[in-house]
CSV table of C-alpha atoms in Angstrom, one decimal:
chain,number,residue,atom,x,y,z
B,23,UNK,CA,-75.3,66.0,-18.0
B,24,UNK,CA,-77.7,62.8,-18.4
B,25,UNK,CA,-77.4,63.0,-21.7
B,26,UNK,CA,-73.3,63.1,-21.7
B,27,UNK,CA,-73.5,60.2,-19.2
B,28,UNK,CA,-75.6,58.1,-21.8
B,29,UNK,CA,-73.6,59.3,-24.8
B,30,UNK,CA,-70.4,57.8,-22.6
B,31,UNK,CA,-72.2,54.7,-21.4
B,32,UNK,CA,-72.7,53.6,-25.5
B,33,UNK,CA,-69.2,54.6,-26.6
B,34,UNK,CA,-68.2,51.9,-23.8
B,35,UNK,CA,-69.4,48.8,-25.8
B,36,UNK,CA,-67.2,49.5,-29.0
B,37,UNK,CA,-64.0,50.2,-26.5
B,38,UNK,CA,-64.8,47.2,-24.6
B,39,UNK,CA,-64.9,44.9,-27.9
B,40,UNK,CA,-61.9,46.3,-29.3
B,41,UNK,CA,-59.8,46.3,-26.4
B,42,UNK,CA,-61.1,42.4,-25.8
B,43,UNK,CA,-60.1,41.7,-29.3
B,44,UNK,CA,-56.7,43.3,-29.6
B,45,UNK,CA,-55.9,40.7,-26.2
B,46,UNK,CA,-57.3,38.1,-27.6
B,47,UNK,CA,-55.1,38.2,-30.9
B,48,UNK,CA,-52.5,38.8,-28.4
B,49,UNK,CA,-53.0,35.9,-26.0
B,50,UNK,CA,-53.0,33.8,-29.4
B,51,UNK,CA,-49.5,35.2,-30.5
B,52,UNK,CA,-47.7,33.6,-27.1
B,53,UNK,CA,-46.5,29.9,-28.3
B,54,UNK,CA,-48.4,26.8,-27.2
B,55,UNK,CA,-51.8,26.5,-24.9
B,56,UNK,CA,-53.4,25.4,-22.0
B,57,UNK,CA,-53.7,21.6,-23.8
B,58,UNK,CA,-50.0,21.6,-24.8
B,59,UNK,CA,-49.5,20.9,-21.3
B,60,UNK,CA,-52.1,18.3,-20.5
B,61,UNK,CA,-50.9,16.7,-23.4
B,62,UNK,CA,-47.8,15.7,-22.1
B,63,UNK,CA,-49.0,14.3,-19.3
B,64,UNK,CA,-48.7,10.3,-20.0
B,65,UNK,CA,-52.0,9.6,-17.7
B,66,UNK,CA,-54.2,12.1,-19.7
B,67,UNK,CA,-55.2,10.7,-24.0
B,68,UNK,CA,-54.9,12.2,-26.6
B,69,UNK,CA,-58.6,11.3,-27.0
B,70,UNK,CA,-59.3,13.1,-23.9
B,71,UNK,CA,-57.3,16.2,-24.8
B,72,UNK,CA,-58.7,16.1,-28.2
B,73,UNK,CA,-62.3,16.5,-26.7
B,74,UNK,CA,-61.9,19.2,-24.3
B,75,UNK,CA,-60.4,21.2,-27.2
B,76,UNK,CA,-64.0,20.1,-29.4
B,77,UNK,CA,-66.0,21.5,-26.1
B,78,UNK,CA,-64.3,25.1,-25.6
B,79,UNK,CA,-63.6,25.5,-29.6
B,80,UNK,CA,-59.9,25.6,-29.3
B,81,UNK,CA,-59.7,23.1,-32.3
B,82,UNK,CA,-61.3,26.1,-34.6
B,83,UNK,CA,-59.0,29.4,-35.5
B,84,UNK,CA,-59.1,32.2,-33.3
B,85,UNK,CA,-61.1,34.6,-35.0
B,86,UNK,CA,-64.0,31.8,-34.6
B,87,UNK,CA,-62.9,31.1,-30.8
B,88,UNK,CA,-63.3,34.8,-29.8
B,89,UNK,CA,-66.8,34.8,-31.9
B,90,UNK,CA,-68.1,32.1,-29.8
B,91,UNK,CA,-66.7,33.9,-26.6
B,92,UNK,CA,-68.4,36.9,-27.3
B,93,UNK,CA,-71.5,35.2,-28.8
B,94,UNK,CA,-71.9,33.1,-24.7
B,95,UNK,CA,-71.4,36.8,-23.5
B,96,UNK,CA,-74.2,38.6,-25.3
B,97,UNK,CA,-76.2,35.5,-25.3
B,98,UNK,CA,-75.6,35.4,-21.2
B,99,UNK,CA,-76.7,39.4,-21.5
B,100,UNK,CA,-80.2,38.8,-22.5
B,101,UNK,CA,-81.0,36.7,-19.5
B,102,UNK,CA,-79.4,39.0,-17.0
B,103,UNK,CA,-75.7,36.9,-16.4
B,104,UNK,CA,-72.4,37.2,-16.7
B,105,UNK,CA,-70.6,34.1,-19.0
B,106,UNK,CA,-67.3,34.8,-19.3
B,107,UNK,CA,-66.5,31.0,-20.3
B,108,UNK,CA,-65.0,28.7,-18.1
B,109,UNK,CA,-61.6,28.3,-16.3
B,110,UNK,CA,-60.1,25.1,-17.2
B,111,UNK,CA,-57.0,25.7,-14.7
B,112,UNK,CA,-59.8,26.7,-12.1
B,113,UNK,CA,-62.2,24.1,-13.4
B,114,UNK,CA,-64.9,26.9,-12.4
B,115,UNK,CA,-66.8,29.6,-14.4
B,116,UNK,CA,-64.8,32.2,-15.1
B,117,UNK,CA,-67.0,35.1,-13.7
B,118,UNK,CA,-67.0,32.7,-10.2
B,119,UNK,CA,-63.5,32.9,-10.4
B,120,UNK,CA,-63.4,36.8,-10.6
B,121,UNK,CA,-66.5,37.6,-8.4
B,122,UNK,CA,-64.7,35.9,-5.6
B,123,UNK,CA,-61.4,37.6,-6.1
B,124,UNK,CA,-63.0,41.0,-7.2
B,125,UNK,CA,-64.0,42.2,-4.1
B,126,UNK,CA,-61.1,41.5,-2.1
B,127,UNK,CA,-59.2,43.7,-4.7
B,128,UNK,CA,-61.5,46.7,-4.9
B,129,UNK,CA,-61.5,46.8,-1.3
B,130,UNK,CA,-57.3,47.3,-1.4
B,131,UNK,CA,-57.6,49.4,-3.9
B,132,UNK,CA,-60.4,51.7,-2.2
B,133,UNK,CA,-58.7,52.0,0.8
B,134,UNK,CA,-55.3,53.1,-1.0
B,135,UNK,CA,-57.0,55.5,-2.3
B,136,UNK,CA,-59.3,57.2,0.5
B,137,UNK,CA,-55.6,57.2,2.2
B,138,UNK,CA,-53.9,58.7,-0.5
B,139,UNK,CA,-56.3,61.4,-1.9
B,140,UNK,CA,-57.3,62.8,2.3
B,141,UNK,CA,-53.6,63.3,3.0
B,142,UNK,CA,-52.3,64.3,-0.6
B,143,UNK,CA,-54.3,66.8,-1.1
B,144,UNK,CA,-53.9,68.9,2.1
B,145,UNK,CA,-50.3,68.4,2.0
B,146,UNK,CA,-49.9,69.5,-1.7
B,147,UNK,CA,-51.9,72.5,-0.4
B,148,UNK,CA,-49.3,73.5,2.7
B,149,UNK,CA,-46.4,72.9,0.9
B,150,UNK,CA,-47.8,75.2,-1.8
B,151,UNK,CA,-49.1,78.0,0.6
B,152,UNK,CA,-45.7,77.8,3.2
B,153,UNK,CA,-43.2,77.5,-0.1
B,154,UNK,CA,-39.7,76.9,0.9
B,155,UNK,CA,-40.3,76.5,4.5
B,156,UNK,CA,-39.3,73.5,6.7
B,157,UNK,CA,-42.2,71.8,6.2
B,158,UNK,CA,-42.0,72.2,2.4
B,159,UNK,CA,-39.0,71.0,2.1
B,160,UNK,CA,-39.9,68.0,4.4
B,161,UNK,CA,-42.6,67.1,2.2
B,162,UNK,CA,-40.9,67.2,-0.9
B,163,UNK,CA,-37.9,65.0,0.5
B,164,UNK,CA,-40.7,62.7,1.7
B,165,UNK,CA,-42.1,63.1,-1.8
B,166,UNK,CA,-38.9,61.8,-3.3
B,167,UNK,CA,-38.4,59.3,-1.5
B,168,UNK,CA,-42.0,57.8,-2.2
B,169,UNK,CA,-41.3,57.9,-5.9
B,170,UNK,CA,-38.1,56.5,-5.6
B,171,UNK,CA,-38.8,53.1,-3.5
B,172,UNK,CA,-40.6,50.4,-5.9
B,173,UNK,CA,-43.5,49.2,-4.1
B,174,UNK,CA,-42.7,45.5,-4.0
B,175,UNK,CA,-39.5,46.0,-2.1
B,176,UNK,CA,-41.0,48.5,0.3
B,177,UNK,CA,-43.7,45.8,0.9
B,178,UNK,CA,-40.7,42.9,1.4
B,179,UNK,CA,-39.5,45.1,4.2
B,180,UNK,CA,-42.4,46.1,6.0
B,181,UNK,CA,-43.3,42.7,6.1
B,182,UNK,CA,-40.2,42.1,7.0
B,183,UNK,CA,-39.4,44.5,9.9
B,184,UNK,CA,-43.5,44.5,11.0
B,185,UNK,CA,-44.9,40.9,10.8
B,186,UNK,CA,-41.7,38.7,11.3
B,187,UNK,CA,-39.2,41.3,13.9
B,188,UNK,CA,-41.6,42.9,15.5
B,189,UNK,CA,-44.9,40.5,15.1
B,190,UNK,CA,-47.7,43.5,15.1
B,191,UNK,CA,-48.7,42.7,12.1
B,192,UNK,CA,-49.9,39.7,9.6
B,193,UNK,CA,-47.3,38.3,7.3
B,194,UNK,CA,-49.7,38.0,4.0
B,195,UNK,CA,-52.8,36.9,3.4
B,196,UNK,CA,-56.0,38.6,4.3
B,197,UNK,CA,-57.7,36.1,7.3
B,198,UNK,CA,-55.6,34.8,9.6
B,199,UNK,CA,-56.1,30.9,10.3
B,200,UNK,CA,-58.7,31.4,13.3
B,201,UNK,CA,-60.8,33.7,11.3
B,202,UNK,CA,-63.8,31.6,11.6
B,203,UNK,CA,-63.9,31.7,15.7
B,204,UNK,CA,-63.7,35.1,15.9
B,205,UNK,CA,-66.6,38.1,17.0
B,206,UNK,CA,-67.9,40.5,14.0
B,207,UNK,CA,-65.8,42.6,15.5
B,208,UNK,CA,-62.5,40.4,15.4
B,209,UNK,CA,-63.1,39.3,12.1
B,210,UNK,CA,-63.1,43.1,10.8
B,211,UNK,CA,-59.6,44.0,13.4
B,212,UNK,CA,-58.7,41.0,11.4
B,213,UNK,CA,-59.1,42.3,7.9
B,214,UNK,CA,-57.9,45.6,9.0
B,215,UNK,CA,-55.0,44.5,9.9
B,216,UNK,CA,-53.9,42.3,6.9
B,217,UNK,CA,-54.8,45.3,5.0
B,218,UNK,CA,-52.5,47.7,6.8
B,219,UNK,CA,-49.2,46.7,4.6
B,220,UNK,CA,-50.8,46.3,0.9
B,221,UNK,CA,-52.6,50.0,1.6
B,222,UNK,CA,-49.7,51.6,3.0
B,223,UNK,CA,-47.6,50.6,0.2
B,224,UNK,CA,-49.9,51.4,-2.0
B,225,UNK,CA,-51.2,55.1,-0.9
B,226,UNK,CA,-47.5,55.8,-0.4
B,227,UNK,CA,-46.7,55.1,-4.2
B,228,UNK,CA,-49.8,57.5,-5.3
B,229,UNK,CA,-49.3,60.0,-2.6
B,230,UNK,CA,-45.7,60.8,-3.6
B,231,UNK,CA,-46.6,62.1,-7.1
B,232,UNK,CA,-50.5,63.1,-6.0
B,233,UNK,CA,-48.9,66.0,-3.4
B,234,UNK,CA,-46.3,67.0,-5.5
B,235,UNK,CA,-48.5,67.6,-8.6
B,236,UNK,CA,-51.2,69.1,-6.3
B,237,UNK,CA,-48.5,71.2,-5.0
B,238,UNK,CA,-47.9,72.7,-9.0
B,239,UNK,CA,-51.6,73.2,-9.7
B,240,UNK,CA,-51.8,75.5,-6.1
B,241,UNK,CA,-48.0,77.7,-6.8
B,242,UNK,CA,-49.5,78.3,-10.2
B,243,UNK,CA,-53.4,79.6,-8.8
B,244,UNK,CA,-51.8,81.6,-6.3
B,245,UNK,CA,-49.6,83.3,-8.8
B,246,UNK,CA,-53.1,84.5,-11.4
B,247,UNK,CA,-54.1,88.1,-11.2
B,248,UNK,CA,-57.6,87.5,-9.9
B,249,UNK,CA,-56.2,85.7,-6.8
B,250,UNK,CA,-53.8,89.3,-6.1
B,251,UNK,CA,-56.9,91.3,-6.8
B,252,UNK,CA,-58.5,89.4,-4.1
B,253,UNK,CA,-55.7,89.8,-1.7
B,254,UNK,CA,-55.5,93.5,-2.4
B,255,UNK,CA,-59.5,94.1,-1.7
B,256,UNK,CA,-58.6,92.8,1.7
B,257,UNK,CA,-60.3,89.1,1.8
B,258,UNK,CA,-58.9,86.7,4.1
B,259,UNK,CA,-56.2,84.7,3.6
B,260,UNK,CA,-57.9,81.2,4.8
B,261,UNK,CA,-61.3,82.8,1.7
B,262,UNK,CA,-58.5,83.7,-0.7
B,263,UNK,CA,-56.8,80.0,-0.8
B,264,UNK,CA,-60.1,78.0,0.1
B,265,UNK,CA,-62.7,79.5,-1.7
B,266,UNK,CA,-61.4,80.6,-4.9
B,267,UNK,CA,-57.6,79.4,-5.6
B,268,UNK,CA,-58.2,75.8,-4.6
B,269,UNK,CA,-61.5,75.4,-6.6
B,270,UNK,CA,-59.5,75.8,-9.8
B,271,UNK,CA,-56.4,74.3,-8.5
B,272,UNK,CA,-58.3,70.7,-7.7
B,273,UNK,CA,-59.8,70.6,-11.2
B,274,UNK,CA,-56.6,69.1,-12.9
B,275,UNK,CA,-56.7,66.7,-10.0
B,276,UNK,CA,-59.9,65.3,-10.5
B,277,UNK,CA,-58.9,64.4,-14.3
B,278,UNK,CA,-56.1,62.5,-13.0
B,279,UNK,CA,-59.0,60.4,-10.3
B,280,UNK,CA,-59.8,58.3,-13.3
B,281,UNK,CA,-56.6,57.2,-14.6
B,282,UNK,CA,-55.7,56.5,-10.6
B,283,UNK,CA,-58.5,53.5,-10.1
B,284,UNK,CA,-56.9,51.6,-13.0
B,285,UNK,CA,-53.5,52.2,-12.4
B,286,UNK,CA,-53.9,51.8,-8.5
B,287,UNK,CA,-55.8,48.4,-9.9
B,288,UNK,CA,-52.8,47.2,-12.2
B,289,UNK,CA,-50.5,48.7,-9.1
B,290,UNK,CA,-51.9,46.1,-6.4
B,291,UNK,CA,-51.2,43.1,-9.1
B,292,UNK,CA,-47.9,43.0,-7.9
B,293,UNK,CA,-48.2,43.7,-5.0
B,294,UNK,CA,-50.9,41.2,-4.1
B,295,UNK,CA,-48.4,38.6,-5.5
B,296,UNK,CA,-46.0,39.7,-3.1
B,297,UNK,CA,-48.5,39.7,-0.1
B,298,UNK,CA,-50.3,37.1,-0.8
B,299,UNK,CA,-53.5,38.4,-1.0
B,300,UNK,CA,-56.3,36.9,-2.5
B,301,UNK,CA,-57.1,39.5,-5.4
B,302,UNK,CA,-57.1,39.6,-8.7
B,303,UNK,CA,-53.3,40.2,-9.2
B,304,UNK,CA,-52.9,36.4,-7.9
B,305,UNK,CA,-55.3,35.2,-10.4
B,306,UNK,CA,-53.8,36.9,-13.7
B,307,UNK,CA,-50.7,35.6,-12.6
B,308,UNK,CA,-52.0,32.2,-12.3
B,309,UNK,CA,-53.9,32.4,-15.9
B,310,UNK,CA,-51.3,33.8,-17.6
B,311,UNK,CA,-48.6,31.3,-16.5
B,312,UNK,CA,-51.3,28.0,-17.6
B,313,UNK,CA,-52.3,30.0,-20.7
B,314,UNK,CA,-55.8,30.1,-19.3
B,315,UNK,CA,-57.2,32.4,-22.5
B,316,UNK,CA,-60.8,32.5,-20.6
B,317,UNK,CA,-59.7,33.0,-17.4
B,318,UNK,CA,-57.1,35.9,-19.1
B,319,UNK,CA,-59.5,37.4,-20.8
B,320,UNK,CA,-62.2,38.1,-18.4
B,321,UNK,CA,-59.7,39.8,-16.0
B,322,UNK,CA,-58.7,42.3,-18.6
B,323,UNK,CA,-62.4,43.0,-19.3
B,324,UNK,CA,-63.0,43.6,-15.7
B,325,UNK,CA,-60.0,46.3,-16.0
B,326,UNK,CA,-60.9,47.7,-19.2
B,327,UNK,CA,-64.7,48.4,-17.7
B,328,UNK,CA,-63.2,49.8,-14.4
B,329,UNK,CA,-60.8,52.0,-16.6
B,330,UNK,CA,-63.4,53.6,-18.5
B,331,UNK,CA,-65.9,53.6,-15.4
B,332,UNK,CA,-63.2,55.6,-13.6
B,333,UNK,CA,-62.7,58.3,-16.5
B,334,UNK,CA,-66.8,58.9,-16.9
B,335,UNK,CA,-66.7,59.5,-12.8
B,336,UNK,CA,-64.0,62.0,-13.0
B,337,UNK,CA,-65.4,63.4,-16.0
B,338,UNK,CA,-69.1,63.9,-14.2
B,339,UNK,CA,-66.6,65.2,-10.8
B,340,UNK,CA,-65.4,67.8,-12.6
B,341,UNK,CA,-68.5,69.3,-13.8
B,342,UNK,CA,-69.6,68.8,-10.1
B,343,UNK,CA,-66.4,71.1,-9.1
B,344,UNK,CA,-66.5,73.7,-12.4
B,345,UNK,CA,-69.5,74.6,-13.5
B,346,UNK,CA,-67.4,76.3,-17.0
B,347,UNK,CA,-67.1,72.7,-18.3
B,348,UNK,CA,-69.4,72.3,-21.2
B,349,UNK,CA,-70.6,68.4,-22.1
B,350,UNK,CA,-73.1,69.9,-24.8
């Protein structure tokens, strides 16, 4: 396994560059740049302009632009930092930039998906075990449903209907304006509570499609011989379904855990744009609309990495959960 988990942790670095490189190429097809726009601005030179393009290379082609971004990143490397150049809409590092929004991100994300996985999964289980009852059938029009409301709308109208009809709950953001007076306490009700709409939306998106697929994987257990054979030596139902269907039932799941922390990532973009929570989402908007290549860049390396990150964990999970899988 340790040796799997190296062999993984070296095939990153090639991904990584290649990925950067094929979004650097295509950042450099859109028409124009950040300095198109500063140079029409009448109070800014041309002298001016012309410099800052000399300091960040953007005078030089851009295979020799990305070569010097990559060359401040490796160089950065060696003395334990992250240079991931420097935001000239931001005027601010670009791994500043990030760091600060990072966190507020992964901790929307994280919460969607504690939410979605604790209630998908026993639900994809019921509906598999009680087929065609009530509650099945409640669950799958629930299902439905889910999959068929786009997130930012059902975010417009819980915003909506819960922060400006009924007033229970923020209306954006993620601190409300007295956050600095409050107790430790308040300040975490506080967070909690701008958090409720983003996650919500969110888990309710994954949970849709999570419960219904975990739903499949359990019908199609129950129905293998050595799960009958079990039920005709007389084992109990609860041992049957707990202990030997769901272990191999969950193991398609788990593949699908790594694919879920970069799409649940790319997921709360949009709707962190129309929350207005401080994340990442905000920023890429922001970078992408002032042609910020740096700024650009470095969020899409932070999503590559979490991509890849995400796939080794689920890879190493499954292991954990079938001890068949081979990584020799």
């Amino acid at each position: 396994m340790k040796a799997y988990i190296v062999r993984r942790l070296l095939t990153l670095f090639p991904l990584v560059l290649a990925m950067s490189f094929v979004t650097f190429m295509f950042i450099q097809l859109a028409p124009g740049d950040y300095f198109a726009t500063l140079r029409l601005n009448p109070q800014i030179s041309e002298e001016t302009v012309a410099r800052l393009e000399a300091q960040y290379h953007m005078d030089k082609p851009p295979i020799v632009q990305y070569g010097y971004w990559l060359k401040n990143i490796v160089v950065s490397a060696r003395h334990l930092r992250l240079d991931l150049g420097y935001s000239i809409s931001q005027k601010q590092p670009v791994s500043t930039v990030i760091a600060s929004r990072l966190v507020n991100t992964l901790l929307l994300s994280i919460s969607a998906i504690l939410i979605t996985w604790l209630v998908a999964i026993p639900i994809g289980i019921y509906s598999a075990v009680h087929q065609y009852s009530w509650g099945d059938k409640f669950f799958s029009a629930l299902a439905f449903v889910g999959m068929s409301l786009p997130g930012f709308f059902l975010a417009l109208l819980m915003l909506y209907y819960f922060g400006s009809e009924l007033g229970i709950l923020p209306i954006g953001g993620l601190k409300s304006p007295n956050y600095d007076q409050l107790s430790a306490m308040g300040k975490a009700g506080d967070m909690a509570a701008h958090l409720v709409i983003p996650t919500v939306v969110l888990a309710i998106g994954g949970l849709a499609s999570l419960q219904r697929i975990m739903r499949g994987n359990m019908l199609e257990v129950l129905r293998m011989q050595y799960v009958t054979t079990a039920r005709a030596k007389g084992l109990p139902e609860k041992r049957v379904i707990y202990r030997h269907a769901l272990r191999n039932a969950i193991n398609p799941m788990v593949t699908i855990f790594g694919f879920e922390l970069s799409s649940l990532l790319s997921g709360a973009a949009l709707l962190e744009i129309v929350c207005g929570y401080p994340g990442l989402g905000q920023v890429l908007l922001e970078a992408v609309r002032s042609q910020d290549i740096f700024l650009v860049m470095g969020s899409m390396l932070i999503g590559g990495v979490m991509l890849i990150v995400g796939n080794l964990v689920a890879d190493v999970l499954l292991a954990i959960v079938d001890p068949q899988v081979s990584y020799q």
